[in-house]
Short mmCIF file of C-alpha atoms in Angstrom, two decimals:
data_model
loop_
_atom_site.label_atom_id
_atom_site.label_comp_id
_atom_site.label_asym_id
_atom_site.label_seq_id
_atom_site.Cartn_x
_atom_site.Cartn_y
_atom_site.Cartn_z
CA MET A 1 -15.23 -16.80 14.69
CA ARG A 2 -12.29 -18.99 13.71
CA ARG A 3 -8.87 -17.53 14.40
CA ILE A 4 -6.22 -17.60 11.70
CA GLY A 5 -2.66 -16.69 12.63
CA VAL A 6 -0.91 -14.74 9.87
CA PHE A 7 2.88 -14.91 10.11
CA THR A 8 5.12 -12.24 8.56
CA GLY A 9 8.87 -11.82 8.84
CA THR A 10 9.91 -9.41 6.06
CA ARG A 11 8.80 -6.21 4.32
CA ALA A 12 8.29 -7.90 0.93
CA GLU A 13 6.27 -10.78 2.33
CA TYR A 14 4.02 -8.42 4.31
CA GLY A 15 3.33 -6.48 1.12
CA LEU A 16 2.02 -9.66 -0.48
CA LEU A 17 -0.06 -10.53 2.60
CA ARG A 18 -1.77 -7.13 2.85
CA PRO A 19 -4.64 -7.90 0.40
CA VAL A 20 -5.44 -11.13 2.27
CA LEU A 21 -5.37 -9.38 5.63
CA THR A 22 -7.71 -6.67 4.34
CA VAL A 23 -10.32 -9.21 3.26
CA LEU A 24 -9.86 -11.35 6.39
CA GLU A 25 -10.49 -8.31 8.59
CA ALA A 26 -13.85 -7.82 6.88
CA SER A 27 -14.89 -11.48 7.20
CA SER A 28 -17.86 -12.39 9.38
CA SER A 29 -16.49 -15.87 10.18
CA LEU A 30 -12.69 -15.52 10.22
CA GLU A 31 -10.53 -13.47 12.57
CA PRO A 32 -6.86 -12.79 11.70
CA ARG A 33 -4.17 -12.65 14.37
CA LEU A 34 -0.91 -11.07 13.15
CA ILE A 35 2.36 -12.67 14.27
CA VAL A 36 5.39 -10.50 13.51
CA GLY A 37 9.02 -11.58 13.53
CA GLY A 38 12.16 -11.57 11.41
CA THR A 39 13.53 -8.24 10.18
CA HIS A 40 10.30 -6.39 11.02
CA LEU A 41 11.69 -5.99 14.55
CA SER A 42 15.30 -5.27 13.57
CA ALA A 43 16.45 -1.64 13.62
CA ARG A 44 19.37 -2.57 11.35
CA HIS A 45 16.89 -3.71 8.69
CA GLY A 46 14.55 -0.75 8.91
CA ALA A 47 12.28 -1.83 11.82
CA THR A 48 9.47 -2.38 9.31
CA LEU A 49 6.89 -3.11 11.98
CA SER A 50 6.30 0.64 11.63
CA GLU A 51 4.97 0.02 8.10
CA ILE A 52 2.48 -2.50 9.47
CA GLU A 53 1.40 -0.08 12.17
CA ALA A 54 1.03 2.69 9.57
CA ASP A 55 -1.61 0.46 7.95
CA GLY A 56 -3.56 0.57 11.23
CA ARG A 57 -2.55 -2.95 12.25
CA GLY A 58 -0.91 -4.09 15.44
CA ALA A 59 1.14 -7.18 16.20
CA ASP A 60 -0.86 -9.71 18.21
CA ALA A 61 2.43 -11.50 18.93
CA ARG A 62 6.09 -10.58 18.38
CA ILE A 63 9.01 -12.94 17.87
CA HIS A 64 12.29 -11.15 18.61
CA LEU A 65 15.47 -12.44 16.97
CA SER A 66 19.10 -11.49 17.47
CA ILE A 67 19.93 -11.48 13.72
CA ALA A 68 23.52 -11.29 14.96
CA GLY A 69 25.16 -12.32 11.69
CA ASP A 70 24.57 -13.46 8.13
CA ASP A 71 26.52 -16.74 8.29
CA GLY A 72 24.79 -20.12 8.21
CA VAL A 73 25.07 -20.75 11.95
CA SER A 74 23.50 -17.37 12.79
CA VAL A 75 20.64 -17.93 10.35
CA ALA A 76 20.01 -21.39 11.84
CA ALA A 77 19.97 -19.90 15.34
CA ASP A 78 17.38 -17.34 14.24
CA MET A 79 15.32 -20.16 12.74
CA ALA A 80 15.39 -21.98 16.09
CA ALA A 81 14.27 -18.83 17.90
CA THR A 82 11.49 -18.31 15.36
CA LEU A 83 10.26 -21.89 15.81
CA ALA A 84 10.13 -21.57 19.59
CA GLY A 85 8.55 -18.11 19.50
CA ALA A 86 5.97 -19.09 16.91
CA ALA A 87 4.90 -22.18 18.86
CA THR A 88 4.36 -20.06 21.97
CA ALA A 89 2.42 -17.45 20.00
CA TYR A 90 0.20 -20.03 18.32
CA ALA A 91 -0.71 -21.63 21.63
CA GLU A 92 -1.36 -18.32 23.42
CA LEU A 93 -3.52 -16.94 20.60
CA GLY A 94 -5.76 -20.03 20.46
CA LEU A 95 -5.53 -20.42 16.70
CA ASP A 96 -7.46 -22.70 14.36
CA ALA A 97 -4.96 -22.42 11.48
CA VAL A 98 -1.80 -20.54 10.44
CA LEU A 99 -1.38 -18.68 7.16
CA MET A 100 2.04 -17.88 5.72
CA LEU A 101 3.62 -16.97 2.41
CA GLY A 102 6.70 -17.91 0.52
CA ASP A 103 10.05 -19.45 1.04
CA ARG A 104 12.29 -17.74 3.55
CA THR A 105 14.06 -19.46 6.44
CA GLU A 106 11.80 -17.90 9.07
CA VAL A 107 8.72 -19.16 7.19
CA LEU A 108 10.03 -22.73 7.34
CA ALA A 109 10.56 -22.33 11.10
CA ALA A 110 7.07 -20.87 11.56
CA ALA A 111 5.60 -23.78 9.58
CA ALA A 112 7.51 -26.37 11.61
CA ALA A 113 6.15 -24.83 14.84
CA ALA A 114 2.58 -25.51 13.72
CA VAL A 115 3.15 -29.24 13.18
CA PRO A 116 3.35 -30.51 16.81
CA LEU A 117 0.38 -28.28 17.68
CA GLY A 118 -1.75 -29.95 15.02
CA LEU A 119 -2.50 -26.62 13.32
CA PRO A 120 -3.24 -26.70 9.59
CA ILE A 121 -0.89 -24.55 7.54
CA LEU A 122 -2.32 -22.38 4.76
CA HIS A 123 0.47 -21.63 2.29
CA LEU A 124 0.60 -18.91 -0.37
CA GLU A 125 2.97 -18.77 -3.37
CA GLY A 126 4.05 -22.39 -3.42
CA GLY A 127 5.05 -24.25 -6.57
CA HIS A 128 7.62 -21.72 -7.80
CA ARG A 129 11.16 -22.72 -8.68
CA THR A 130 14.21 -20.59 -7.86
CA ALA A 131 17.23 -22.68 -8.73
CA GLY A 132 19.81 -20.13 -7.59
CA ALA A 133 18.71 -19.85 -3.97
CA VAL A 134 18.19 -22.10 -0.97
CA ASP A 135 14.63 -20.69 -0.94
CA ASP A 136 13.73 -23.37 -3.49
CA ALA A 137 14.15 -26.23 -1.01
CA ILE A 138 12.50 -24.23 1.77
CA ARG A 139 9.43 -23.46 -0.34
CA HIS A 140 8.91 -27.12 -1.25
CA ALA A 141 9.44 -28.17 2.38
CA VAL A 142 6.71 -25.76 3.51
CA THR A 143 4.47 -27.16 0.76
CA LYS A 144 4.83 -30.66 2.22
CA LEU A 145 3.94 -29.34 5.69
CA ALA A 146 0.97 -27.28 4.47
CA ALA A 147 -2.67 -28.42 4.39
CA LEU A 148 -3.99 -25.92 1.81
CA HIS A 149 -2.14 -24.27 -1.06
CA PHE A 150 -2.89 -21.04 -2.93
CA THR A 151 -0.81 -20.60 -6.09
CA ALA A 152 -0.19 -17.66 -8.42
CA ALA A 153 -0.46 -19.62 -11.69
CA GLU A 154 -1.67 -22.97 -12.97
CA PRO A 155 1.83 -24.38 -13.72
CA TYR A 156 2.65 -23.86 -10.04
CA ARG A 157 -0.48 -25.76 -9.06
CA GLN A 158 0.57 -28.64 -11.30
CA ARG A 159 4.00 -28.73 -9.67
CA ILE A 160 2.41 -29.01 -6.22
CA LEU A 161 0.19 -31.85 -7.45
CA GLN A 162 3.35 -33.55 -8.71
CA MET A 163 4.59 -33.44 -5.11
CA GLY A 164 1.72 -35.67 -3.98
CA GLU A 165 -0.71 -33.01 -2.74
CA ALA A 166 -4.45 -33.67 -3.07
CA PRO A 167 -6.05 -31.74 -5.99
CA GLU A 168 -8.96 -30.52 -3.86
CA ARG A 169 -6.47 -28.79 -1.55
CA VAL A 170 -4.55 -26.82 -4.21
CA PHE A 171 -6.07 -23.63 -5.67
CA THR A 172 -4.87 -21.31 -8.43
CA VAL A 173 -5.92 -17.85 -7.25
CA GLY A 174 -3.37 -15.48 -8.83
CA SER A 175 -0.78 -13.35 -7.08
CA THR A 176 -1.79 -10.95 -4.34
CA ALA A 177 0.80 -8.54 -5.79
CA VAL A 178 -1.63 -7.89 -8.62
CA ASP A 179 -4.34 -7.02 -6.09
CA THR A 180 -2.19 -4.23 -4.65
CA LEU A 181 -1.04 -2.96 -8.02
CA LYS A 182 -4.59 -2.69 -9.34
CA ALA A 183 -5.65 -0.84 -6.21
CA LEU A 184 -2.77 1.63 -6.59
CA GLY A 185 -3.35 2.51 -10.23
CA GLU A 186 -0.80 4.88 -11.73
CA ALA A 187 2.21 6.47 -10.04
CA ARG A 188 4.08 9.63 -11.09
CA ALA A 189 7.75 10.53 -11.05
CA GLY A 190 6.92 13.39 -8.66
CA ASP A 191 5.78 10.86 -6.06
CA ILE A 192 9.17 9.16 -6.23
CA GLU A 193 11.15 12.41 -6.09
CA ALA A 194 9.51 13.13 -2.75
CA LEU A 195 10.53 9.67 -1.49
CA ALA A 196 14.06 9.51 -2.86
CA GLY A 197 15.20 13.12 -3.00
CA LEU A 198 16.44 12.54 -6.56
CA ASP A 199 15.51 14.34 -9.76
CA VAL A 200 13.81 11.50 -11.63
CA SER A 201 11.92 13.63 -14.13
CA GLY A 202 14.00 12.10 -16.93
CA GLY A 203 13.39 8.54 -15.74
CA PHE A 204 15.09 6.23 -13.24
CA LEU A 205 15.90 2.60 -12.45
CA LEU A 206 14.75 0.63 -9.40
CA ALA A 207 17.35 -1.91 -8.27
CA THR A 208 17.61 -4.66 -5.65
CA PHE A 209 20.29 -7.33 -5.38
CA HIS A 210 20.21 -10.25 -2.95
CA PRO A 211 23.01 -12.83 -2.50
CA GLU A 212 22.67 -15.94 -4.65
CA THR A 213 22.76 -18.30 -1.69
CA LEU A 214 23.60 -21.29 -3.92
CA GLY A 215 25.91 -19.33 -6.22
CA GLU A 216 29.46 -20.46 -6.98
CA ARG A 217 30.85 -16.93 -6.45
CA SER A 218 31.06 -15.29 -3.04
CA PRO A 219 28.45 -12.62 -2.24
CA ALA A 220 31.23 -10.00 -2.44
CA ASP A 221 32.10 -11.11 -5.97
CA GLN A 222 28.44 -11.27 -6.95
CA ILE A 223 27.66 -7.69 -5.92
CA ALA A 224 30.91 -6.44 -7.53
CA MET A 225 29.83 -7.95 -10.86
CA PHE A 226 26.36 -6.46 -10.53
CA LEU A 227 27.57 -2.95 -9.71
CA ASP A 228 30.14 -3.05 -12.52
CA GLY A 229 27.33 -3.86 -14.94
CA LEU A 230 25.08 -1.17 -13.50
CA SER A 231 27.90 1.38 -13.84
CA GLU A 232 28.33 0.53 -17.53
CA ALA A 233 24.73 1.58 -18.22
CA LEU A 234 24.42 4.36 -15.64
CA ASP A 235 22.73 7.07 -17.71
CA ARG A 236 19.93 7.92 -15.25
CA PRO A 237 19.31 7.96 -11.47
CA VAL A 238 18.98 4.66 -9.62
CA LEU A 239 16.91 4.01 -6.50
CA ILE A 240 18.38 0.98 -4.71
CA THR A 241 16.79 -0.96 -1.85
CA ARG A 242 19.08 -2.90 0.46
CA PRO A 243 18.91 -6.73 0.53
CA ASN A 244 17.07 -9.01 2.91
CA ALA A 245 18.86 -10.67 5.82
CA ASP A 246 20.10 -13.58 3.72
CA ALA A 247 23.38 -15.39 4.28
CA GLY A 248 26.07 -13.19 2.76
CA SER A 249 24.02 -9.99 2.85
CA ALA A 250 26.64 -8.05 4.87
CA ALA A 251 29.05 -8.05 1.92
CA VAL A 252 26.29 -6.85 -0.40
CA ARG A 253 25.32 -4.06 1.99
CA ALA A 254 28.92 -2.85 2.34
CA ALA A 255 29.42 -2.71 -1.43
CA LEU A 256 26.14 -0.84 -1.94
CA ASP A 257 27.09 1.70 0.74
CA ALA A 258 30.40 2.41 -1.01
CA PHE A 259 28.77 2.57 -4.46
CA ALA A 260 26.13 5.06 -3.30
CA ALA A 261 28.64 7.20 -1.38
CA GLU A 262 30.69 7.68 -4.56
CA ARG A 263 27.63 8.83 -6.55
CA PRO A 264 25.44 10.91 -4.20
CA ARG A 265 23.79 12.87 -7.03
CA GLN A 266 22.76 9.77 -8.98
CA ILE A 267 22.21 6.97 -6.49
CA ARG A 268 19.77 6.80 -3.58
CA LEU A 269 20.17 3.78 -1.29
CA VAL A 270 17.31 3.04 1.12
CA GLU A 271 16.65 0.31 3.68
CA SER A 272 12.97 0.04 2.84
CA LEU A 273 10.48 2.12 0.89
CA GLY A 274 7.52 0.36 2.48
CA ALA A 275 5.27 -2.03 0.61
CA VAL A 276 3.09 0.60 -1.07
CA ASN A 277 5.86 3.08 -1.87
CA TYR A 278 8.00 0.31 -3.35
CA LEU A 279 5.18 -0.57 -5.72
CA LYS A 280 4.72 3.09 -6.63
CA ALA A 281 8.41 3.23 -7.54
CA LEU A 282 8.09 0.00 -9.50
CA ILE A 283 5.18 1.43 -11.54
CA ALA A 284 6.90 4.77 -12.20
CA CYS A 285 10.43 3.58 -13.01
CA ASP A 286 11.83 2.88 -16.48
CA ALA A 287 12.94 -0.63 -15.49
CA VAL A 288 13.52 -2.91 -12.49
CA VAL A 289 17.06 -4.31 -12.27
CA GLY A 290 18.50 -7.03 -10.04
CA ASN A 291 17.47 -10.45 -8.79
CA SER A 292 14.47 -9.81 -6.56
CA SER A 293 11.28 -11.79 -7.15
CA SER A 294 9.54 -8.44 -7.66
CA GLY A 295 11.27 -8.22 -11.02
CA VAL A 296 9.53 -11.35 -12.29
CA ILE A 297 6.16 -11.05 -10.47
CA GLU A 298 5.27 -7.45 -9.63
CA ALA A 299 7.11 -5.76 -12.52
CA PRO A 300 5.31 -7.70 -15.30
CA ALA A 301 1.99 -7.18 -13.52
CA ALA A 302 2.69 -3.41 -13.47
CA GLY A 303 3.75 -3.34 -17.12
CA THR A 304 7.34 -2.40 -16.25
CA PRO A 305 10.32 -3.99 -18.06
CA SER A 306 12.78 -5.80 -15.83
CA VAL A 307 16.32 -7.15 -15.98
CA ASN A 308 16.66 -10.42 -14.07
CA VAL A 309 20.32 -10.94 -13.21
CA GLY A 310 21.91 -14.32 -12.55
CA ALA A 311 20.39 -17.57 -11.33
CA ARG A 312 18.53 -16.57 -8.14
CA GLN A 313 15.13 -16.52 -9.89
CA GLU A 314 15.94 -19.28 -12.40
CA GLY A 315 12.91 -21.53 -12.91
CA ARG A 316 10.14 -18.97 -12.28
CA LEU A 317 7.59 -18.20 -14.96
CA LYS A 318 8.72 -15.10 -16.85
CA PRO A 319 6.72 -13.16 -19.45
CA PRO A 320 8.50 -11.42 -22.37
CA SER A 321 9.02 -8.15 -20.47
CA VAL A 322 11.55 -9.93 -18.21
CA ILE A 323 15.05 -9.93 -19.71
CA ASP A 324 17.28 -12.66 -18.26
CA CYS A 325 21.02 -12.07 -18.23
CA ALA A 326 24.15 -13.62 -16.74
CA LEU A 327 25.82 -12.18 -13.67
CA GLU A 328 28.47 -10.56 -15.87
CA PRO A 329 29.02 -6.79 -16.25
CA LEU A 330 28.68 -6.56 -20.04
CA ALA A 331 25.60 -8.81 -20.07
CA ILE A 332 23.96 -6.69 -17.36
CA ALA A 333 24.71 -3.42 -19.15
CA HIS A 334 23.37 -4.77 -22.44
CA ALA A 335 20.17 -6.01 -20.77
CA ILE A 336 19.60 -2.64 -19.07
CA ARG A 337 19.91 -0.87 -22.43
CA ARG A 338 17.34 -3.25 -23.91
CA ALA A 339 14.94 -2.72 -21.00
CA THR A 340 15.19 1.07 -21.28
CA ALA A 341 15.09 1.30 -25.07
CA PRO A 342 12.30 3.41 -26.65
CA GLY A 343 9.07 1.42 -26.72
CA ALA A 344 10.15 -1.15 -24.11
CA LYS A 345 7.70 0.07 -21.46
CA ALA A 346 4.82 0.31 -23.95
CA ALA A 347 5.52 -3.27 -25.03
CA ALA A 348 5.57 -4.44 -21.39
CA ARG A 349 2.22 -2.76 -20.74
CA SER A 350 0.63 -4.41 -23.78
CA GLN A 351 1.27 -7.98 -22.61
CA ALA A 352 -1.46 -10.11 -21.06
CA PRO A 353 -1.56 -10.06 -17.22
CA PRO A 354 0.59 -13.04 -16.18
CA PHE A 355 -0.51 -13.66 -12.58
CA GLY A 356 -4.22 -13.08 -12.19
CA ASP A 357 -6.79 -10.33 -12.24
CA GLY A 358 -6.35 -8.64 -8.87
CA ARG A 359 -8.84 -10.72 -6.86
CA ALA A 360 -6.46 -13.24 -5.27
CA GLY A 361 -7.07 -12.02 -1.71
CA ARG A 362 -10.82 -12.28 -2.12
CA ARG A 363 -10.57 -15.79 -3.61
CA ILE A 364 -8.33 -17.02 -0.78
CA VAL A 365 -10.66 -15.79 1.94
CA GLU A 366 -13.78 -17.12 0.20
CA ILE A 367 -12.18 -20.57 0.10
CA LEU A 368 -11.17 -20.34 3.76
CA GLU A 369 -14.67 -19.27 4.79
CA GLN A 370 -16.03 -22.49 3.24
CA THR A 371 -13.31 -24.74 4.69
CA ASP A 372 -13.74 -26.99 7.72
CA PHE A 373 -10.43 -26.76 9.59
CA GLY A 374 -11.21 -29.80 11.72
CA GLY A 375 -8.85 -32.63 10.77
CA LEU A 376 -7.36 -30.55 7.95
CA ALA A 377 -3.83 -31.05 9.28
CA ARG A 378 -4.15 -34.77 8.54
CA LYS A 379 -2.91 -34.89 4.97
CA PRO A 380 -3.29 -37.57 2.31
CA PHE A 381 -0.48 -38.33 -0.15
CA VAL A 382 -1.70 -38.76 -3.70
CA ASP A 383 0.46 -41.00 -5.92
CA ARG A 384 0.73 -39.70 -9.46
CA PRO A 385 0.40 -42.23 -12.30
#
């Protein structure tokens, strides 16, 4: 049995890793070891390790962070702690490779920790572009550290090849989000009422707003613009999830708290719904609103219209059900009305699946089962003509 460390630091990332973990756990030749850090262990961010444990999984290693602030110095300090903790965990677990997903600061630190240990990095969801967030640079940096790449769509594979990666090491498998959505099937408004304590029988919105970490406006100004726009089109209940622990997130959290407190009968603000319950809400809602990646990946896969606000997700592939709009109140309100217009959800459900067929987790594990990890960390650079 070859041991693969699987690193997770956030609720959203774990939700995307679940289908891979499920197939890995059934493999006769691969053995996953779960390494948990980031906000999973932070009470202020929902202590989402409990969601992992509710799936019947335990943490084989834990990396505790202070997450003392949301300024650049604090984030860098947490990255340093993640790097040191990950290196210790990798060595103690006797791993053959490390698997990780995405583009957050803790993922870059976890990837860097594998390099001096000579461990090959297996990277999911590379090749995207998100021009409005520092995640863009982080994602590409992890790509250059990684030995194998598993992408959600062929254009992302081509972008990784453009970065000098060897074609035989880059695989288009689809998004694991589609795996989970297909397994869930339909969701009903009654399911969400039980979660949120809101009457959503007449429909509702699902909203998430993260700071644009490369935005020209301050996070406080960004969230003020977003909430002004949401208020202009507030004709139904809204279920809002709080932001990740990005730089500037404290200002966003404070504004959301005040907004929800003023509208207790119409707004429900939650730290985390959990990976499965979030997807149930995404399937059942009238539209997804904000700047989370779920609005451009999971929402189209579920056949739910979405309003993508501002530049945070600029550069990602977006099917027609995604409505882009500026971070301006009137533009946001207009886009919400379009997304919730009669026939919008039926049109979103009629579009072709944009990110695979729901077998990404199976494809990833089948490739890993056939891969010789020996010497895999030694990477070639392929010059493009």
